[in-house]
Short mmCIF file of the C-alpha atoms (twelve columns), coordinates in Angstrom:
data_MODEL
# 
_entry.id   MODEL 
# 
loop_
_atom_site.group_PDB 
_atom_site.id 
_atom_site.type_symbol 
_atom_site.label_atom_id 
_atom_site.label_alt_id 
_atom_site.label_comp_id 
_atom_site.label_asym_id 
_atom_site.label_seq_id 
_atom_site.Cartn_x 
_atom_site.Cartn_y 
_atom_site.Cartn_z 
_atom_site.pdbx_PDB_model_num 
ATOM 1   C CA . UNK A 1   16.493  -14.342 -59.014 1 
ATOM 2   C CA . UNK A 2   17.415  -15.897 -55.665 1 
ATOM 3   C CA . UNK A 3   16.488  -19.530 -55.107 1 
ATOM 4   C CA . UNK A 4   16.804  -19.205 -51.336 1 
ATOM 5   C CA . UNK A 5   13.875  -20.126 -49.107 1 
ATOM 6   C CA . UNK A 6   11.953  -16.991 -48.171 1 
ATOM 7   C CA . UNK A 7   10.615  -16.165 -44.727 1 
ATOM 8   C CA . UNK A 8   8.384   -13.138 -44.142 1 
ATOM 9   C CA . UNK A 9   8.230   -11.871 -40.564 1 
ATOM 10  C CA . UNK A 10  5.059   -9.844  -40.016 1 
ATOM 11  C CA . UNK A 11  4.857   -7.488  -37.034 1 
ATOM 12  C CA . UNK A 12  1.521   -5.698  -36.546 1 
ATOM 13  C CA . UNK A 13  1.970   -2.665  -34.300 1 
ATOM 14  C CA . UNK A 14  -0.207  -0.027  -32.699 1 
ATOM 15  C CA . UNK A 15  1.518   2.439   -30.341 1 
ATOM 16  C CA . UNK A 16  4.538   0.286   -29.490 1 
ATOM 17  C CA . UNK A 17  7.273   2.958   -29.587 1 
ATOM 18  C CA . UNK A 18  9.004   1.673   -26.438 1 
ATOM 19  C CA . UNK A 19  8.885   -2.068  -27.186 1 
ATOM 20  C CA . UNK A 20  9.234   -2.275  -30.975 1 
ATOM 21  C CA . UNK A 21  12.966  -1.421  -31.177 1 
ATOM 22  C CA . UNK A 22  13.707  -4.224  -28.713 1 
ATOM 23  C CA . UNK A 23  11.513  -6.617  -30.669 1 
ATOM 24  C CA . UNK A 24  13.280  -5.765  -33.914 1 
ATOM 25  C CA . UNK A 25  16.745  -6.010  -32.392 1 
ATOM 26  C CA . UNK A 26  16.043  -9.428  -30.869 1 
ATOM 27  C CA . UNK A 27  14.642  -10.719 -34.147 1 
ATOM 28  C CA . UNK A 28  17.640  -9.404  -36.082 1 
ATOM 29  C CA . UNK A 29  20.071  -11.102 -33.694 1 
ATOM 30  C CA . UNK A 30  18.232  -14.409 -33.960 1 
ATOM 31  C CA . UNK A 31  18.095  -14.214 -37.756 1 
ATOM 32  C CA . UNK A 32  21.821  -13.579 -37.940 1 
ATOM 33  C CA . UNK A 33  22.512  -16.393 -35.499 1 
ATOM 34  C CA . UNK A 34  20.264  -19.154 -36.807 1 
ATOM 35  C CA . UNK A 35  18.910  -18.312 -40.271 1 
ATOM 36  C CA . UNK A 36  21.993  -18.252 -42.472 1 
ATOM 37  C CA . UNK A 37  21.021  -18.909 -46.073 1 
ATOM 38  C CA . UNK A 38  17.343  -18.032 -45.525 1 
ATOM 39  C CA . UNK A 39  16.091  -14.905 -47.295 1 
ATOM 40  C CA . UNK A 40  14.191  -13.025 -44.586 1 
ATOM 41  C CA . UNK A 41  12.202  -9.827  -44.763 1 
ATOM 42  C CA . UNK A 42  10.737  -8.078  -41.735 1 
ATOM 43  C CA . UNK A 43  7.428   -6.352  -42.428 1 
ATOM 44  C CA . UNK A 44  6.295   -3.831  -39.828 1 
ATOM 45  C CA . UNK A 45  2.624   -2.963  -40.317 1 
ATOM 46  C CA . UNK A 46  1.746   0.259   -38.519 1 
ATOM 47  C CA . UNK A 47  -1.949  0.187   -37.608 1 
ATOM 48  C CA . UNK A 48  -2.579  3.942   -37.156 1 
ATOM 49  C CA . UNK A 49  -0.139  4.525   -34.309 1 
ATOM 50  C CA . UNK A 50  -0.302  7.966   -32.716 1 
ATOM 51  C CA . UNK A 51  3.084   7.814   -30.986 1 
ATOM 52  C CA . UNK A 52  6.601   7.437   -32.435 1 
ATOM 53  C CA . UNK A 53  6.205   3.792   -33.504 1 
ATOM 54  C CA . UNK A 54  6.598   4.572   -37.217 1 
ATOM 55  C CA . UNK A 55  9.622   6.778   -36.566 1 
ATOM 56  C CA . UNK A 56  11.315  4.103   -34.447 1 
ATOM 57  C CA . UNK A 57  10.653  1.460   -37.093 1 
ATOM 58  C CA . UNK A 58  12.082  3.665   -39.837 1 
ATOM 59  C CA . UNK A 59  15.186  4.404   -37.787 1 
ATOM 60  C CA . UNK A 60  15.793  0.681   -37.323 1 
ATOM 61  C CA . UNK A 61  15.277  0.093   -41.044 1 
ATOM 62  C CA . UNK A 62  17.903  2.714   -41.887 1 
ATOM 63  C CA . UNK A 63  20.386  1.014   -39.558 1 
ATOM 64  C CA . UNK A 64  19.642  -2.342  -41.155 1 
ATOM 65  C CA . UNK A 65  20.197  -0.909  -44.628 1 
ATOM 66  C CA . UNK A 66  23.515  0.545   -43.508 1 
ATOM 67  C CA . UNK A 67  24.680  -2.909  -42.371 1 
ATOM 68  C CA . UNK A 68  24.451  -4.218  -45.976 1 
ATOM 69  C CA . UNK A 69  23.158  -7.618  -44.844 1 
ATOM 70  C CA . UNK A 70  21.851  -9.231  -48.031 1 
ATOM 71  C CA . UNK A 71  19.890  -11.945 -46.216 1 
ATOM 72  C CA . UNK A 72  17.788  -9.576  -44.061 1 
ATOM 73  C CA . UNK A 73  15.613  -6.776  -45.375 1 
ATOM 74  C CA . UNK A 74  12.842  -4.687  -43.861 1 
ATOM 75  C CA . UNK A 75  9.746   -2.875  -45.050 1 
ATOM 76  C CA . UNK A 76  7.377   -0.572  -43.170 1 
ATOM 77  C CA . UNK A 77  3.797   -0.495  -44.368 1 
ATOM 78  C CA . UNK A 78  0.627   1.262   -43.308 1 
ATOM 79  C CA . UNK A 79  -2.472  -0.739  -42.346 1 
ATOM 80  C CA . UNK A 80  -5.342  1.779   -42.321 1 
ATOM 81  C CA . UNK A 81  -8.152  -0.570  -41.241 1 
ATOM 82  C CA . UNK A 82  -7.979  -0.836  -37.456 1 
ATOM 83  C CA . UNK A 83  -7.627  -4.221  -35.799 1 
ATOM 84  C CA . UNK A 84  -5.016  -6.976  -35.680 1 
ATOM 85  C CA . UNK A 85  -7.110  -9.355  -37.759 1 
ATOM 86  C CA . UNK A 86  -7.416  -6.734  -40.488 1 
ATOM 87  C CA . UNK A 87  -3.660  -6.154  -40.432 1 
ATOM 88  C CA . UNK A 88  -2.783  -9.821  -40.799 1 
ATOM 89  C CA . UNK A 89  -5.344  -10.334 -43.567 1 
ATOM 90  C CA . UNK A 90  -3.789  -7.396  -45.423 1 
ATOM 91  C CA . UNK A 91  -0.271  -8.747  -44.930 1 
ATOM 92  C CA . UNK A 92  -1.238  -12.209 -46.141 1 
ATOM 93  C CA . UNK A 93  -2.796  -10.694 -49.267 1 
ATOM 94  C CA . UNK A 94  0.224   -8.509  -50.079 1 
ATOM 95  C CA . UNK A 95  3.246   -10.627 -49.238 1 
ATOM 96  C CA . UNK A 96  4.496   -13.530 -51.323 1 
ATOM 97  C CA . UNK A 97  6.806   -15.843 -49.418 1 
ATOM 98  C CA . UNK A 98  7.516   -19.515 -48.755 1 
ATOM 99  C CA . UNK A 99  6.842   -19.188 -45.027 1 
ATOM 100 C CA . UNK A 100 5.294   -16.512 -42.834 1 
ATOM 101 C CA . UNK A 101 5.959   -15.623 -39.204 1 
ATOM 102 C CA . UNK A 102 3.514   -13.527 -37.196 1 
ATOM 103 C CA . UNK A 103 4.825   -11.946 -34.009 1 
ATOM 104 C CA . UNK A 104 3.576   -9.132  -31.790 1 
ATOM 105 C CA . UNK A 105 5.723   -6.016  -31.538 1 
ATOM 106 C CA . UNK A 106 5.520   -5.776  -27.744 1 
ATOM 107 C CA . UNK A 107 8.750   -7.707  -27.003 1 
ATOM 108 C CA . UNK A 108 6.932   -10.249 -24.832 1 
ATOM 109 C CA . UNK A 109 7.925   -13.303 -26.879 1 
ATOM 110 C CA . UNK A 110 11.372  -14.842 -26.737 1 
ATOM 111 C CA . UNK A 111 12.607  -15.591 -30.259 1 
ATOM 112 C CA . UNK A 112 15.291  -18.078 -29.236 1 
ATOM 113 C CA . UNK A 113 13.096  -20.947 -30.467 1 
ATOM 114 C CA . UNK A 114 12.268  -19.275 -33.764 1 
ATOM 115 C CA . UNK A 115 14.586  -21.568 -35.706 1 
ATOM 116 C CA . UNK A 116 13.060  -24.651 -34.082 1 
ATOM 117 C CA . UNK A 117 9.612   -23.392 -35.055 1 
ATOM 118 C CA . UNK A 118 10.802  -22.736 -38.596 1 
ATOM 119 C CA . UNK A 119 12.288  -26.222 -38.866 1 
ATOM 120 C CA . UNK A 120 8.915   -27.702 -37.948 1 
ATOM 121 C CA . UNK A 121 7.352   -25.664 -40.750 1 
ATOM 122 C CA . UNK A 122 10.035  -26.963 -43.103 1 
ATOM 123 C CA . UNK A 123 9.066   -30.486 -42.011 1 
ATOM 124 C CA . UNK A 124 5.513   -29.930 -43.241 1 
ATOM 125 C CA . UNK A 125 3.551   -28.273 -40.451 1 
ATOM 126 C CA . UNK A 126 1.133   -25.602 -41.679 1 
ATOM 127 C CA . UNK A 127 0.934   -23.702 -38.390 1 
ATOM 128 C CA . UNK A 128 3.552   -23.769 -35.648 1 
ATOM 129 C CA . UNK A 129 2.449   -21.897 -32.531 1 
ATOM 130 C CA . UNK A 130 4.730   -20.475 -29.856 1 
ATOM 131 C CA . UNK A 131 3.229   -21.902 -26.670 1 
ATOM 132 C CA . UNK A 132 3.560   -19.453 -23.752 1 
ATOM 133 C CA . UNK A 133 1.256   -21.231 -21.336 1 
ATOM 134 C CA . UNK A 134 3.579   -24.209 -20.868 1 
ATOM 135 C CA . UNK A 135 6.496   -22.014 -19.828 1 
ATOM 136 C CA . UNK A 136 6.616   -18.619 -18.113 1 
ATOM 137 C CA . UNK A 137 3.291   -16.977 -18.944 1 
ATOM 138 C CA . UNK A 138 1.542   -17.432 -15.616 1 
ATOM 139 C CA . UNK A 139 4.483   -16.090 -13.613 1 
ATOM 140 C CA . UNK A 140 5.345   -13.228 -15.971 1 
ATOM 141 C CA . UNK A 141 1.858   -11.989 -16.825 1 
ATOM 142 C CA . UNK A 142 0.469   -9.593  -14.218 1 
ATOM 143 C CA . UNK A 143 -3.148  -9.572  -15.435 1 
ATOM 144 C CA . UNK A 144 -5.063  -12.384 -13.664 1 
ATOM 145 C CA . UNK A 145 -8.104  -12.182 -15.928 1 
ATOM 146 C CA . UNK A 146 -5.842  -12.638 -18.951 1 
ATOM 147 C CA . UNK A 147 -4.507  -15.817 -17.339 1 
ATOM 148 C CA . UNK A 148 -8.012  -17.133 -16.801 1 
ATOM 149 C CA . UNK A 149 -9.136  -16.069 -20.283 1 
ATOM 150 C CA . UNK A 150 -6.259  -17.823 -22.051 1 
ATOM 151 C CA . UNK A 151 -6.987  -21.095 -20.289 1 
ATOM 152 C CA . UNK A 152 -10.752 -20.816 -20.767 1 
ATOM 153 C CA . UNK A 153 -10.465 -20.088 -24.510 1 
ATOM 154 C CA . UNK A 154 -7.971  -22.903 -25.032 1 
ATOM 155 C CA . UNK A 155 -10.085 -25.438 -23.164 1 
ATOM 156 C CA . UNK A 156 -13.279 -24.342 -24.915 1 
ATOM 157 C CA . UNK A 157 -11.715 -24.748 -28.359 1 
ATOM 158 C CA . UNK A 158 -10.223 -28.105 -27.441 1 
ATOM 159 C CA . UNK A 159 -13.589 -29.302 -26.107 1 
ATOM 160 C CA . UNK A 160 -15.676 -28.149 -29.069 1 
ATOM 161 C CA . UNK A 161 -13.241 -29.092 -31.828 1 
ATOM 162 C CA . UNK A 162 -11.508 -32.158 -30.337 1 
ATOM 163 C CA . UNK A 163 -8.128  -30.450 -30.608 1 
ATOM 164 C CA . UNK A 164 -5.135  -30.472 -28.301 1 
ATOM 165 C CA . UNK A 165 -3.841  -26.917 -28.378 1 
ATOM 166 C CA . UNK A 166 -1.682  -25.714 -25.515 1 
ATOM 167 C CA . UNK A 167 -1.913  -21.997 -26.322 1 
ATOM 168 C CA . UNK A 168 -4.727  -20.917 -28.623 1 
ATOM 169 C CA . UNK A 169 -4.201  -17.166 -28.189 1 
ATOM 170 C CA . UNK A 170 -0.465  -16.914 -28.830 1 
ATOM 171 C CA . UNK A 171 0.649   -14.098 -31.122 1 
ATOM 172 C CA . UNK A 172 3.793   -15.928 -32.238 1 
ATOM 173 C CA . UNK A 173 3.190   -18.343 -35.122 1 
ATOM 174 C CA . UNK A 174 4.833   -19.596 -38.284 1 
ATOM 175 C CA . UNK A 175 2.690   -20.573 -41.272 1 
ATOM 176 C CA . UNK A 176 3.227   -22.456 -44.500 1 
ATOM 177 C CA . UNK A 177 2.303   -20.910 -47.813 1 
ATOM 178 C CA . UNK A 178 -0.459  -23.532 -48.031 1 
ATOM 179 C CA . UNK A 179 -2.027  -22.100 -44.871 1 
ATOM 180 C CA . UNK A 180 -1.764  -18.480 -45.975 1 
ATOM 181 C CA . UNK A 181 -3.099  -19.106 -49.477 1 
ATOM 182 C CA . UNK A 182 -6.040  -21.271 -48.408 1 
ATOM 183 C CA . UNK A 183 -7.286  -20.004 -45.050 1 
ATOM 184 C CA . UNK A 184 -9.937  -17.277 -45.200 1 
ATOM 185 C CA . UNK A 185 -9.777  -15.149 -42.066 1 
ATOM 186 C CA . UNK A 186 -12.865 -13.225 -40.962 1 
ATOM 187 C CA . UNK A 187 -11.608 -11.738 -37.694 1 
ATOM 188 C CA . UNK A 188 -11.028 -8.010  -37.539 1 
ATOM 189 C CA . UNK A 189 -9.451  -7.841  -34.093 1 
ATOM 190 C CA . UNK A 190 -8.297  -10.067 -31.248 1 
ATOM 191 C CA . UNK A 191 -10.449 -13.057 -32.226 1 
ATOM 192 C CA . UNK A 192 -7.794  -13.734 -34.873 1 
ATOM 193 C CA . UNK A 193 -5.681  -16.337 -33.089 1 
ATOM 194 C CA . UNK A 194 -8.666  -18.351 -31.858 1 
ATOM 195 C CA . UNK A 195 -10.091 -18.362 -35.382 1 
ATOM 196 C CA . UNK A 196 -6.780  -19.574 -36.777 1 
ATOM 197 C CA . UNK A 197 -6.854  -22.546 -34.428 1 
ATOM 198 C CA . UNK A 198 -10.407 -23.512 -35.333 1 
ATOM 199 C CA . UNK A 199 -10.188 -23.110 -39.101 1 
ATOM 200 C CA . UNK A 200 -6.869  -24.951 -39.124 1 
ATOM 201 C CA . UNK A 201 -8.629  -27.926 -37.558 1 
ATOM 202 C CA . UNK A 202 -11.667 -27.727 -39.844 1 
ATOM 203 C CA . UNK A 203 -9.481  -27.496 -42.956 1 
ATOM 204 C CA . UNK A 204 -7.111  -30.357 -42.203 1 
ATOM 205 C CA . UNK A 205 -4.051  -28.200 -41.553 1 
ATOM 206 C CA . UNK A 206 -1.110  -29.854 -39.846 1 
ATOM 207 C CA . UNK A 207 -0.456  -27.970 -36.613 1 
ATOM 208 C CA . UNK A 208 1.861   -28.170 -33.633 1 
ATOM 209 C CA . UNK A 209 2.705   -26.081 -30.550 1 
ATOM 210 C CA . UNK A 210 6.250   -25.469 -29.355 1 
ATOM 211 C CA . UNK A 211 6.978   -24.011 -25.883 1 
ATOM 212 C CA . UNK A 212 8.550   -20.531 -25.929 1 
ATOM 213 C CA . UNK A 213 9.459   -18.188 -23.105 1 
ATOM 214 C CA . UNK A 214 7.231   -15.210 -22.414 1 
ATOM 215 C CA . UNK A 215 8.140   -11.898 -20.739 1 
ATOM 216 C CA . UNK A 216 5.828   -9.316  -19.256 1 
ATOM 217 C CA . UNK A 217 5.554   -5.910  -20.891 1 
ATOM 218 C CA . UNK A 218 7.966   -3.214  -19.784 1 
ATOM 219 C CA . UNK A 219 8.241   0.556   -19.945 1 
ATOM 220 C CA . UNK A 220 5.270   2.321   -21.501 1 
ATOM 221 C CA . UNK A 221 4.128   -0.688  -23.494 1 
ATOM 222 C CA . UNK A 222 0.483   -1.455  -22.722 1 
ATOM 223 C CA . UNK A 223 -1.793  -4.261  -23.829 1 
ATOM 224 C CA . UNK A 224 -4.448  -3.229  -26.322 1 
ATOM 225 C CA . UNK A 225 -6.639  -6.174  -25.345 1 
ATOM 226 C CA . UNK A 226 -9.715  -5.093  -23.376 1 
ATOM 227 C CA . UNK A 227 -10.150 -8.057  -21.089 1 
ATOM 228 C CA . UNK A 228 -13.933 -8.274  -20.723 1 
ATOM 229 C CA . UNK A 229 -15.308 -6.910  -24.039 1 
ATOM 230 C CA . UNK A 230 -12.644 -8.566  -26.183 1 
ATOM 231 C CA . UNK A 231 -12.955 -11.779 -24.178 1 
ATOM 232 C CA . UNK A 232 -16.684 -11.840 -24.911 1 
ATOM 233 C CA . UNK A 233 -15.957 -11.335 -28.615 1 
ATOM 234 C CA . UNK A 234 -13.553 -14.294 -28.610 1 
ATOM 235 C CA . UNK A 235 -16.096 -16.588 -26.965 1 
ATOM 236 C CA . UNK A 236 -18.808 -15.460 -29.403 1 
ATOM 237 C CA . UNK A 237 -16.450 -16.172 -32.313 1 
ATOM 238 C CA . UNK A 238 -15.757 -19.661 -31.022 1 
ATOM 239 C CA . UNK A 239 -19.437 -20.434 -30.634 1 
ATOM 240 C CA . UNK A 240 -20.232 -18.969 -34.074 1 
ATOM 241 C CA . UNK A 241 -17.657 -21.116 -35.838 1 
ATOM 242 C CA . UNK A 242 -18.679 -24.197 -33.848 1 
ATOM 243 C CA . UNK A 243 -22.302 -23.695 -34.891 1 
ATOM 244 C CA . UNK A 244 -21.462 -22.976 -38.548 1 
ATOM 245 C CA . UNK A 245 -18.623 -25.370 -39.269 1 
ATOM 246 C CA . UNK A 246 -19.506 -25.854 -42.933 1 
ATOM 247 C CA . UNK A 247 -19.080 -22.140 -43.577 1 
ATOM 248 C CA . UNK A 248 -15.490 -22.379 -42.341 1 
ATOM 249 C CA . UNK A 249 -14.617 -25.673 -44.030 1 
ATOM 250 C CA . UNK A 250 -13.392 -25.168 -47.589 1 
ATOM 251 C CA . UNK A 251 -9.979  -26.826 -48.047 1 
ATOM 252 C CA . UNK A 252 -9.701  -30.456 -49.145 1 
ATOM 253 C CA . UNK A 253 -7.024  -32.612 -47.604 1 
ATOM 254 C CA . UNK A 254 -3.648  -32.650 -49.350 1 
# 
């Protein structure tokens, strides 16, 4: 049995046939460059895609197997219950690892700071968030209401929970096993990241943000976030947790 540190990279995808191969290729290059000696496994969770996402993922997996790289492996799994929150909850329940990385499959996140994020997790942080808002998000993102929504959600969480998050809605994060084993997530969809920020605070998790570059979507890749209805759900989730803090506080300090 290998005694190497294990890192699970979880990629939830729904109809990302054009962007997923680029996401996987960039992650593979970064793992080869900066993660020597770390046992990494990429888990692609297909959330009922109706395009060629699953086929593209399987093709990449076959190429990875042919390379005979013993430090990088890949699995493709089905996530039948729709919604990003449901996918991540399933992944956390199925995967046993020392550390966990969550990243969207839309190729919008630069992974050149992935090793720096991982090193912070090694140093004892329970959640390391890739902060887009301090770098290129507002120039790259072409959806003005998304810009406003990200800032509003971040500031609302920081105000209600006395936190200092820079990017509360980022889909790039690294977690400790302590976080994954102890945090109980209730979000089914896009309220996931906001919930993670709030329950991390309420349960004494050690958190930090690290600036990462962000790129706008390209090709046929389209955001699944419905700006107004999903934005309302996020705000409702924040207010619900703020009003019921005891229900979301269950981990004693280490």
